[in-house]
XYZ file of C-alpha atoms in Angstrom:
711
model
C 35.020 8.443 -16.786
C 31.768 7.003 -15.482
C 31.000 3.338 -14.946
C 27.225 3.634 -15.024
C 25.059 0.637 -14.157
C 21.336 0.811 -14.788
C 18.284 -1.368 -14.218
C 14.811 -0.515 -15.515
C 11.515 -2.295 -14.811
C 7.816 -1.612 -15.347
C 6.160 -1.160 -11.931
C 2.434 -0.515 -11.485
C 2.208 0.847 -15.018
C 5.162 3.273 -14.844
C 8.889 2.829 -15.464
C 11.201 2.564 -12.447
C 14.880 3.195 -13.181
C 17.732 2.542 -10.728
C 21.105 3.970 -11.723
C 24.521 4.163 -10.048
C 28.064 5.189 -10.986
C 27.603 8.772 -12.169
C 26.586 10.907 -9.166
C 28.043 11.029 -5.616
C 30.800 8.500 -6.335
C 32.684 9.185 -3.078
C 29.790 7.919 -0.973
C 29.853 4.254 0.044
C 26.660 3.794 -1.963
C 24.689 6.126 -4.234
C 21.636 5.396 -6.355
C 19.526 7.661 -8.525
C 15.961 6.314 -8.608
C 13.402 7.623 -11.105
C 9.741 6.647 -11.077
C 7.745 8.288 -13.811
C 9.454 11.676 -13.746
C 10.024 11.788 -9.983
C 13.744 11.426 -9.230
C 15.414 10.873 -5.850
C 19.133 10.587 -5.100
C 20.049 8.344 -2.156
C 23.521 8.242 -0.646
C 24.963 6.104 2.146
C 28.137 6.655 4.149
C 29.346 4.513 7.065
C 32.225 5.597 9.267
C 35.221 3.239 9.004
C 35.551 2.787 12.783
C 33.184 2.652 15.727
C 32.864 5.680 17.961
C 34.375 4.679 21.313
C 32.073 4.171 24.269
C 28.705 3.818 22.509
C 26.274 0.962 23.097
C 23.805 1.733 20.298
C 23.747 1.873 16.503
C 24.146 5.551 15.432
C 22.033 5.563 12.265
C 20.718 8.821 10.819
C 18.293 9.062 7.915
C 17.586 12.396 6.215
C 14.972 12.979 3.527
C 15.010 16.409 1.917
C 12.869 18.036 -0.741
C 14.436 20.654 -2.979
C 11.871 23.136 -4.276
C 13.599 23.267 -7.647
C 12.338 19.685 -8.070
C 8.883 21.104 -8.775
C 10.062 24.284 -10.503
C 9.500 26.480 -7.442
C 11.496 29.068 -5.498
C 11.286 28.869 -1.688
C 9.273 31.507 0.135
C 10.543 33.661 2.967
C 13.256 36.277 3.128
C 16.261 34.003 2.554
C 14.807 32.172 -0.463
C 16.417 28.855 0.426
C 15.278 25.657 2.073
C 15.228 25.902 5.864
C 14.409 23.518 8.689
C 12.814 20.194 7.678
C 9.092 20.310 6.994
C 6.701 17.883 8.641
C 6.618 15.823 5.439
C 10.421 15.616 5.370
C 10.595 14.564 9.017
C 7.885 11.919 8.615
C 9.487 10.491 5.476
C 12.872 10.320 7.210
C 11.217 8.198 9.913
C 9.419 6.151 7.269
C 12.742 5.117 5.706
C 14.565 4.636 9.012
C 12.040 2.211 10.506
C 12.337 -0.704 8.027
C 16.104 -0.470 7.426
C 17.268 -0.175 11.055
C 16.502 -3.791 12.104
C 18.340 -5.192 9.064
C 21.839 -4.104 10.102
C 23.921 -6.905 11.565
C 23.989 -7.096 15.366
C 27.176 -5.608 16.732
C 27.635 -3.055 13.915
C 27.984 0.332 15.589
C 29.781 2.522 13.063
C 28.102 5.887 12.528
C 25.978 5.596 9.391
C 24.092 8.275 7.465
C 21.506 7.855 4.726
C 20.602 11.014 2.794
C 17.774 11.028 0.238
C 17.205 14.141 -1.874
C 14.238 14.819 -4.147
C 15.664 16.234 -7.376
C 12.585 16.108 -9.605
C 8.876 15.794 -8.833
C 6.326 15.104 -11.564
C 3.414 15.942 -9.202
C 2.001 12.479 -9.893
C 4.275 10.033 -8.044
C 4.929 10.763 -4.370
C 8.692 10.866 -3.725
C 8.453 9.037 -0.370
C 8.230 5.537 -1.894
C 10.905 6.419 -4.469
C 13.194 7.621 -1.665
C 12.695 4.384 0.301
C 13.564 2.278 -2.756
C 16.598 4.433 -3.547
C 17.860 4.214 0.052
C 17.517 0.432 0.053
C 19.407 0.167 -3.233
C 22.213 2.449 -2.024
C 22.583 0.407 1.180
C 22.660 -2.840 -0.764
C 25.516 -1.503 -2.949
C 27.465 0.102 -0.105
C 29.190 -2.933 1.381
C 27.839 -2.081 4.818
C 26.426 -5.032 6.829
C 22.830 -4.495 5.681
C 20.752 -7.664 5.370
C 18.435 -6.292 2.697
C 17.331 -5.275 0.239
C 13.920 -3.971 1.171
C 11.300 -2.234 -0.928
C 8.232 -0.162 -0.184
C 4.879 0.367 -1.852
C 1.780 2.487 -1.395
C -1.645 0.830 -1.488
C -4.881 2.688 -2.187
C -8.440 1.393 -2.390
C -10.972 2.354 -5.026
C -14.386 0.752 -5.577
C -13.472 -2.101 -3.263
C -10.242 -3.002 -5.096
C -6.665 -2.395 -3.988
C -4.507 -0.116 -6.161
C -0.713 -0.341 -6.209
C 1.095 3.004 -6.083
C -1.891 5.208 -6.972
C -1.133 8.632 -8.382
C -1.388 11.645 -6.059
C -4.694 12.754 -7.643
C -6.156 9.249 -7.219
C -5.517 9.357 -3.469
C -8.169 12.047 -3.002
C -10.928 9.470 -3.597
C -9.165 6.505 -1.982
C -10.563 4.885 1.188
C -7.037 3.835 2.160
C -3.532 5.288 2.219
C -1.187 2.495 3.299
C 2.580 2.235 2.976
C 4.177 -1.150 3.496
C 7.876 -2.021 3.512
C 9.554 -5.388 3.713
C 12.028 -7.903 2.384
C 11.372 -10.698 -0.089
C 10.107 -12.907 2.748
C 8.453 -10.719 5.362
C 6.825 -7.392 6.258
C 8.865 -4.936 8.321
C 6.844 -1.729 8.492
C 3.300 -0.470 7.903
C 1.959 3.088 8.067
C -1.634 3.836 7.113
C -4.807 5.893 7.273
C -8.142 4.252 6.461
C -11.822 5.106 6.376
C -13.020 2.532 8.905
C -11.946 -0.569 6.986
C -12.206 -4.076 8.392
C -9.246 -5.976 9.811
C -9.433 -8.361 6.842
C -9.211 -5.438 4.408
C -6.203 -4.001 6.233
C -4.395 -7.338 6.265
C -5.263 -7.862 2.608
C -3.834 -4.438 1.742
C -0.580 -5.225 3.571
C -0.133 -8.519 1.743
C -1.140 -6.923 -1.595
C 1.529 -4.253 -1.145
C 4.144 -6.814 -0.052
C 3.511 -8.890 -3.163
C 3.480 -5.794 -5.380
C 6.952 -4.682 -4.226
C 8.743 -7.927 -5.112
C 9.785 -6.809 -8.641
C 11.598 -3.870 -7.035
C 13.561 -6.160 -4.713
C 14.564 -8.250 -7.740
C 15.682 -5.082 -9.561
C 17.862 -4.000 -6.629
C 19.469 -7.440 -6.537
C 20.189 -7.185 -10.275
C 21.875 -3.814 -9.731
C 23.869 -5.176 -6.776
C 25.143 -8.095 -8.853
C 26.752 -5.552 -11.190
C 27.835 -2.756 -8.856
C 27.902 -3.788 -5.176
C 31.073 -3.247 -3.179
C 32.751 -5.994 -1.229
C 31.116 -6.439 2.187
C 32.905 -4.990 5.173
C 34.451 -7.342 7.689
C 32.581 -7.301 10.997
C 34.423 -8.052 14.200
C 32.787 -10.936 16.018
C 33.424 -11.243 19.749
C 32.375 -14.230 21.861
C 30.946 -12.882 25.122
C 29.279 -16.112 26.235
C 31.516 -16.465 29.315
C 30.786 -12.899 30.427
C 27.043 -13.435 29.896
C 27.178 -16.628 31.991
C 28.829 -14.699 34.812
C 26.239 -11.900 34.566
C 23.394 -14.410 34.639
C 24.788 -16.215 37.649
C 25.323 -12.962 39.535
C 22.093 -11.103 38.738
C 19.323 -13.413 37.467
C 17.550 -13.990 40.773
C 17.670 -10.346 41.827
C 16.537 -9.200 38.384
C 13.579 -11.605 38.421
C 12.570 -10.135 41.745
C 12.850 -6.593 40.415
C 10.671 -7.424 37.407
C 8.046 -8.786 39.769
C 7.364 -5.264 41.099
C 4.203 -3.953 39.349
C 4.808 -0.180 39.670
C 7.045 1.361 37.007
C 8.946 3.797 39.232
C 9.650 1.226 41.958
C 10.496 -1.432 39.360
C 12.964 0.796 37.518
C 14.658 1.761 40.785
C 15.059 -1.912 41.707
C 16.380 -2.796 38.225
C 18.917 0.053 38.386
C 20.078 -1.222 41.755
C 20.600 -4.743 40.348
C 22.539 -3.303 37.416
C 24.771 -1.235 39.697
C 25.460 -4.334 41.797
C 26.360 -6.340 38.684
C 28.720 -3.650 37.385
C 30.482 -3.593 40.754
C 30.798 -7.382 40.690
C 32.120 -7.712 37.135
C 34.296 -4.589 37.120
C 36.275 -4.701 40.380
C 38.023 -1.499 41.325
C 41.554 -1.427 39.984
C 41.166 -4.486 37.730
C 43.044 -3.994 34.449
C 41.455 -6.767 32.370
C 37.859 -6.065 33.400
C 35.188 -5.632 30.718
C 33.982 -2.136 29.846
C 30.832 -0.706 31.474
C 29.217 -0.627 28.019
C 29.838 -4.354 27.520
C 28.470 -5.197 30.951
C 25.447 -3.074 30.105
C 24.907 -5.151 26.940
C 25.055 -8.367 28.962
C 22.573 -6.926 31.454
C 20.155 -5.983 28.668
C 20.480 -9.484 27.202
C 19.626 -10.928 30.604
C 16.612 -8.595 30.907
C 15.298 -9.802 27.558
C 15.779 -13.449 28.499
C 13.862 -13.091 31.763
C 10.957 -10.989 30.511
C 10.526 -12.842 27.215
C 10.890 -16.256 28.834
C 8.193 -15.569 31.420
C 5.783 -14.433 28.725
C 6.386 -17.413 26.412
C 6.635 -20.044 29.125
C 3.986 -18.881 31.585
C 1.941 -16.222 29.769
C 2.719 -13.788 32.621
C 3.828 -10.237 31.896
C 5.887 -7.736 33.870
C 2.912 -6.269 35.740
C 1.217 -9.632 36.260
C -1.317 -9.380 33.399
C -1.997 -12.085 30.862
C -1.320 -11.346 27.202
C -4.806 -9.969 26.366
C -5.759 -7.833 29.377
C -5.848 -4.036 29.023
C -4.743 -1.958 32.008
C -7.375 -0.069 34.072
C -8.809 2.971 32.267
C -10.193 6.223 33.608
C -11.671 8.890 31.325
C -12.722 12.411 32.297
C -14.050 15.311 30.209
C -14.648 19.025 30.744
C -11.673 19.511 33.066
C -10.643 22.975 31.895
C -13.322 25.667 32.267
C -12.269 28.160 29.580
C -11.225 25.760 26.815
C -13.615 24.620 24.101
C -13.193 20.941 24.960
C -10.876 18.921 27.202
C -10.328 15.335 28.303
C -7.959 13.408 30.537
C -7.416 9.816 29.452
C -5.513 7.522 31.820
C -4.621 3.912 31.038
C -2.451 2.332 33.700
C 0.595 4.583 34.038
C 0.045 6.332 30.715
C -1.931 9.581 30.679
C -2.756 12.197 28.037
C -4.432 15.559 28.559
C -6.116 16.486 25.267
C -7.471 19.996 24.659
C -9.585 20.921 21.626
C -9.867 24.434 20.206
C -12.276 25.512 17.474
C -11.385 28.337 15.118
C -12.445 29.939 11.863
C -11.020 29.935 8.357
C -8.457 32.512 9.472
C -6.907 29.823 11.689
C -6.311 27.235 8.960
C -2.716 26.137 8.488
C -1.035 26.993 5.192
C 1.241 24.175 4.036
C 3.782 24.882 1.307
C 4.453 21.527 -0.344
C 6.150 20.549 -3.594
C 2.693 19.738 -4.961
C 1.564 23.291 -4.178
C 0.292 25.335 -1.247
C -2.842 24.085 0.462
C -4.764 24.717 3.687
C -5.318 22.261 6.521
C -8.310 22.664 8.826
C -7.437 19.878 11.312
C -4.279 19.980 13.383
C -3.154 17.612 16.147
C -0.027 18.451 18.110
C 1.607 15.986 20.495
C 3.982 17.008 23.285
C 6.096 14.646 25.378
C 7.664 16.627 28.252
C 10.452 14.893 30.217
C 8.471 14.940 33.479
C 6.083 12.392 31.942
C 8.702 9.702 32.571
C 10.085 11.220 35.761
C 13.130 12.762 34.123
C 14.676 16.144 33.476
C 15.416 17.174 29.926
C 15.528 19.832 27.271
C 12.311 21.665 26.438
C 12.089 23.068 22.944
C 10.623 22.594 19.502
C 9.139 19.165 18.733
C 11.510 16.434 17.635
C 11.006 13.596 15.192
C 9.264 11.478 17.817
C 6.725 14.160 18.704
C 5.973 14.880 15.046
C 5.637 11.182 14.230
C 3.371 10.347 17.170
C 1.207 13.393 16.525
C 0.795 12.447 12.863
C -0.165 8.890 13.788
C -2.934 10.180 16.065
C -3.974 12.702 13.380
C -4.379 9.889 10.852
C -6.425 7.889 13.337
C -8.874 10.702 14.100
C -9.250 12.455 10.747
C -11.459 9.796 9.072
C -14.173 10.168 11.726
C -14.364 13.977 11.608
C -17.478 15.556 10.074
C -17.155 16.896 6.541
C -15.826 20.437 6.517
C -18.866 21.793 4.669
C -21.091 20.365 7.434
C -18.886 21.604 10.305
C -16.917 24.559 8.904
C -14.520 24.997 11.822
C -10.761 24.850 11.993
C -9.935 22.268 14.665
C -6.756 22.080 16.700
C -6.091 19.468 19.369
C -3.051 19.542 21.650
C -2.132 16.378 23.534
C 0.063 16.897 26.564
C 1.440 13.540 27.676
C 1.569 13.869 31.454
C 2.549 10.258 32.234
C 4.046 7.594 30.013
C 4.532 3.868 30.346
C 3.457 2.427 27.023
C 1.857 3.993 23.925
C 1.164 7.603 24.685
C 0.235 8.006 21.003
C -2.740 5.670 21.419
C -3.708 7.460 24.642
C -3.606 10.639 22.546
C -6.080 9.105 20.082
C -8.492 8.262 22.915
C -8.083 11.635 24.632
C -8.508 13.506 21.350
C -11.757 11.697 20.575
C -13.172 12.610 24.002
C -11.961 16.228 23.851
C -13.557 16.742 20.431
C -16.868 15.312 21.631
C -16.639 17.521 24.727
C -16.220 20.519 22.393
C -19.392 19.569 20.512
C -17.666 18.330 17.346
C -20.136 15.848 15.781
C -17.784 12.909 15.217
C -19.162 10.058 13.148
C -18.202 7.733 15.997
C -15.716 7.747 18.896
C -12.289 6.369 18.044
C -9.755 4.583 20.262
C -6.296 3.073 19.847
C -4.257 0.251 21.331
C -0.593 -0.761 21.070
C 0.259 -4.426 20.587
C 3.601 -6.125 21.180
C 5.250 -9.362 20.128
C 7.618 -11.852 21.731
C 8.941 -14.363 19.180
C 11.491 -17.120 19.681
C 11.896 -19.557 16.785
C 8.361 -20.851 16.051
C 6.843 -19.742 19.369
C 5.280 -16.307 19.675
C 2.979 -14.318 21.929
C 1.053 -11.187 20.953
C 0.643 -8.710 23.827
C -2.249 -6.259 24.182
C -1.600 -2.773 25.606
C 2.159 -3.077 26.000
C 4.239 -1.413 28.692
C 7.295 0.644 27.903
C 9.632 -2.186 28.980
C 7.723 -4.659 26.821
C 8.159 -2.351 23.858
C 11.862 -1.968 24.666
C 12.515 -5.704 25.101
C 10.015 -7.018 22.537
C 10.051 -7.611 18.799
C 7.175 -5.484 17.507
C 5.310 -2.236 18.041
C 1.909 -2.692 16.386
C -0.559 0.167 16.866
C -4.167 -0.069 15.736
C -6.729 2.727 16.006
C -10.324 2.782 14.909
C -14.004 2.970 15.757
C -16.534 0.253 16.460
C -17.009 0.004 12.694
C -13.435 -0.456 11.523
C -9.773 0.548 11.443
C -8.763 4.158 10.813
C -5.006 3.811 11.269
C -2.451 1.034 11.484
C 1.244 1.420 12.243
C 3.703 -1.431 12.601
C 7.412 -1.521 13.307
C 9.396 -4.751 13.563
C 12.721 -5.132 15.381
C 13.384 -8.596 13.964
C 13.683 -9.498 10.274
C 9.968 -9.445 9.529
C 6.793 -11.189 10.651
C 4.346 -13.531 8.998
C 0.767 -13.085 7.836
C -0.378 -15.379 10.654
C 1.137 -13.149 13.348
C -0.439 -10.049 11.798
C -3.835 -11.749 11.675
C -3.624 -12.686 15.367
C -2.460 -9.167 16.289
C -5.292 -7.479 14.375
C -7.966 -9.709 15.923
C -6.587 -9.228 19.425
C -6.292 -5.472 18.837
C -9.958 -5.267 17.823
C -11.050 -6.888 21.087
C -8.882 -4.458 23.029
C -10.146 -1.451 21.051
C -13.791 -2.358 21.662
C -13.048 -2.679 25.387
C -11.385 0.752 25.466
C -14.304 2.335 23.580
C -16.628 0.917 26.219
C -14.592 2.528 28.999
C -14.569 5.870 27.141
C -18.349 5.613 26.723
C -18.719 5.870 30.505
C -17.256 9.401 30.440
C -19.100 10.728 27.373
C -21.182 8.493 25.104
C -21.509 10.965 22.214
C -20.672 14.512 21.164
C -22.367 17.295 23.106
C -25.373 18.781 21.327
C -24.082 22.355 21.692
C -20.668 23.908 21.231
C -18.778 25.054 24.299
C -19.724 28.409 25.787
C -16.523 30.090 24.604
C -16.310 28.514 21.140
C -17.046 30.694 18.105
C -20.276 30.155 16.165
C -20.096 29.872 12.400
C -23.010 30.296 10.010
C -22.646 29.442 6.330
C -24.619 30.837 3.397
C -24.076 30.747 -0.350
C -24.280 33.818 -2.528
C -24.192 34.104 -6.348
C -20.616 34.309 -7.566
C -21.439 37.487 -9.513
C -22.309 39.145 -6.182
C -18.958 38.413 -4.501
C -17.446 41.628 -5.799
C -20.324 43.679 -4.355
C -19.912 42.120 -0.886
C -16.156 42.700 -0.887
C -16.380 46.195 -2.350
C -13.686 48.281 -3.977
C -10.411 47.464 -2.259
C -12.314 45.439 0.350
C -14.165 48.524 1.611
C -17.577 46.869 2.082
C -16.408 43.693 3.814
C -14.154 45.687 6.147
C -17.117 47.849 7.105
C -19.241 44.763 7.801
C -16.530 43.295 10.049
C -15.858 46.561 11.878
C -19.491 47.436 12.560
C -20.833 43.955 13.421
C -17.741 42.465 15.116
C -18.107 39.196 13.184
C -15.448 37.516 11.027
C -16.433 37.086 7.386
C -14.726 34.686 4.982
C -15.784 34.465 1.304
C -14.672 31.641 -0.998
C -14.446 31.827 -4.768
C -17.452 29.507 -5.118
C -19.697 31.944 -3.228
C -19.556 30.190 0.161
C -19.701 32.796 2.931
C -18.735 31.891 6.513
C -19.670 34.329 9.259
C -18.153 33.647 12.691
C -18.452 35.175 16.144
C -19.027 34.070 19.719
C -21.906 36.617 19.745
C -25.027 35.404 17.936
C -26.294 38.969 17.413
C -23.103 39.873 15.550
C -23.573 36.893 13.220
C -27.196 37.850 12.536
C -26.267 41.457 11.810
C -23.500 40.464 9.412
C -25.675 37.909 7.629
C -28.508 40.394 7.188
C -26.071 42.936 5.798
C -24.640 40.456 3.302
C -28.086 39.256 2.285
C -29.222 42.827 1.722
C -26.341 43.245 -0.735
C -26.742 39.972 -2.584
C -30.415 39.085 -2.453
C -33.022 40.318 -4.915
C -36.184 41.998 -3.592
C -39.407 40.000 -4.023
C -42.623 41.460 -5.433
C -45.373 41.543 -2.809
C -42.945 41.578 0.133
C -43.033 44.310 2.804
C -39.766 46.056 3.726
C -38.765 48.783 6.127
C -36.870 51.601 4.486
C -35.643 55.162 4.829
C -36.848 58.150 2.837
C -33.813 59.466 0.973
C -35.460 62.124 -1.240
C -38.824 63.816 -1.680
C -40.095 65.212 -4.990
C -43.377 66.673 -6.186
C -44.597 63.351 -7.561
C -43.609 61.195 -4.574
C -40.630 59.984 -2.530
C -37.613 57.763 -3.069
C -37.107 55.154 -0.331
C -33.981 53.080 0.321
C -35.628 49.772 1.217
C -33.265 46.903 0.305
C -29.502 47.207 0.776
C -28.368 49.894 -1.623
C -31.568 49.645 -3.676
C -34.032 52.590 -3.838
C -37.587 52.657 -5.113
C -40.284 55.266 -5.822
C -43.415 55.669 -3.759
C -45.696 57.635 -6.094
C -47.698 60.406 -4.429
C -50.830 58.331 -5.081
C -49.347 55.505 -2.984
C -48.336 57.587 0.039
C -51.603 57.295 1.972
C -55.146 55.837 1.578
C -56.619 59.313 1.060
C -55.595 61.931 -1.500
C -52.296 63.708 -0.818
C -51.795 67.244 -2.090
C -48.113 67.576 -1.258
C -45.494 64.851 -0.573
C -44.005 66.625 2.434
C -47.426 66.732 4.083
C -46.981 62.991 4.727
C -43.235 62.307 4.944
C -39.872 63.979 4.906
C -36.311 62.889 4.251
C -34.893 60.557 6.930
C -38.261 59.076 7.963
C -38.444 55.312 8.581
C -41.376 53.881 6.633
C -42.895 50.533 5.696
C -43.321 49.845 1.989
C -44.689 47.046 -0.149
C -42.892 46.154 -3.378
C -45.495 46.459 -6.159
C -43.196 45.531 -9.029
C -41.073 47.100 -11.721
C -42.075 49.399 -14.567
C -41.074 48.889 -18.196
C -37.715 50.603 -17.525
C -36.918 48.378 -14.531
C -37.667 51.117 -11.982
C -38.977 49.921 -8.616
C -42.561 50.755 -7.663
C -43.390 50.892 -3.940
C -46.516 51.550 -1.891
C -46.907 52.937 1.636
C -50.710 53.049 1.722
C -50.949 49.261 1.574
C -48.973 48.865 4.812
C -49.888 49.784 8.393
C -47.130 52.249 9.277
C -47.359 51.359 12.965
C -47.167 47.544 12.786
C -45.616 47.001 9.356
C -48.440 44.634 8.437
C -50.301 44.678 5.158
C -53.672 46.498 5.107
C -56.441 44.437 3.593
C -58.269 45.933 0.623
C -61.588 46.305 2.498
C -59.942 48.238 5.308
C -58.083 50.455 2.839
C -61.313 51.302 1.006
C -63.104 52.130 4.309
C -60.284 54.441 5.376
C -60.267 56.122 1.962
C -64.081 56.688 2.130
């Protein structure tokens, strides 16, 4: 019944198994990939015919995690998986980016890749397994995919690179880098690093590329046994139409691309396109080409003009050379009631970043297959349509917003202070108010400034820059700080973020079939020069974090109490801690290890809450003076509540310097008195003295003075 084909290899110390022929047999390609005990099913389906009237490749990639894979039941009322999580969205993008450029030009049939996590061993992250499974399924499918590709994760421990580290190992790693590529070249990089050098980052990329080669060989072995016959692709010669388009529009289009301003340039380009469509599609002509085909010829002409000028003359669309960064303006403290704000403008790209500080109550709970955990740093990126002068739908963030926000999050997180040193929940929102090239890197710069404006003690400021590539045969040019059109018409989007000390994040996407180590080395070196320049411009607005938090930010004080005292602070059913919060107005958060965080925008509330907690948890010290309240009088003295809930006895002989006949002659219940802790008797009872303390000032009475008063 089943024609099962299977390939197994040893990869980074664990078995990797690729299997096809048993599950999802009606899909064009289906592969079950198992790494360790993490299993992912990947399926591929391509529509048999093109959708009429489209001029793009309609590829969709979906990555989905089933909670049963980790032996869990979903939370919520419906008890089933709902909208994609951030991890699912990011992994979908991670798979899409390296496979998209490998489909044959001209293929426009709707294609869907679905990867489903079926088992998770909580050791091997499913994202790499899903990428490998998707590549294998595509290679078997018969679709015009020029793969296979593979992916690998690279960590760094004690100065050495580690291939596919386990999830627990990543906690101590200085690097989390994912690289994808073919047998010959790198196609995609996504990473977070703790200020590593450019050489280390390049070394990690090449280490990962080398480490994935056995997987590519395994996919080829599987394809030799089980691949379907390749689909026939219609090839159409449009050279005559392109020659006509070039003759009709080249001069006008060159003139349009000579306009430096984006809005004016786009208007001029649209006018040239409209003129070309009118020329090549006369009204009433029956054998005229379609508007979509003319549009393709126009785009091809755009690429030829822009790319040719850069390679031949080193001149870009806005007149810059390949290394110059556009003018930068940085401002901080724009918004009076926020905790921190910054406006970062680079050319025609602008991001308004706003930082908010919160307490432990504001941490984000994330329900992952590996378990639920809390996140104290959030960065949210918004890209409203007005930022590019358009109208559009406003709603929940899409894949682009989530991906760009995560890239900036990775870039900033390594330079944040340790949470135990700065125990705040941090949220940054980046509103992109203008866009013409790398709003995600503008978000990195704006976020760094907004956090420093809020008084967050960053290790160092961090900045980001987007690099581009124009490559024709052996000639290439790397472009610093690319424009939107250069991204659209170029071959690479290479984003590097970091501090003056090193790289914190690197993301690379290639639109051609891979790039060489030499090109990456040039791009990294050029990106460092650009990043240092941008950091210098940011320094003019705010050189370092403000010494004090913003006026409206909460203050948090942290103390540690013995773990055996936690129950006393919380009280039965939370009675004590609720009373502390209600009466002082401060927020109190207690961890299982005895860490207590007290937060309020009012310093007096923090002090009151801390004193209350200390009175519950601390032990009284012999020889120390305390103020207390008389709670009971007896013939032989008085009981005084002097330390939290602790009472002690002032013997009648210790009430005053002179002899006392009756306790109530000196004090009565409810009196506030000063007492000195003398010690504890053999039964552990507390012994206090009033006569050793000046009841007016609360200061200790010296022995000579006490004797004089007694005489």
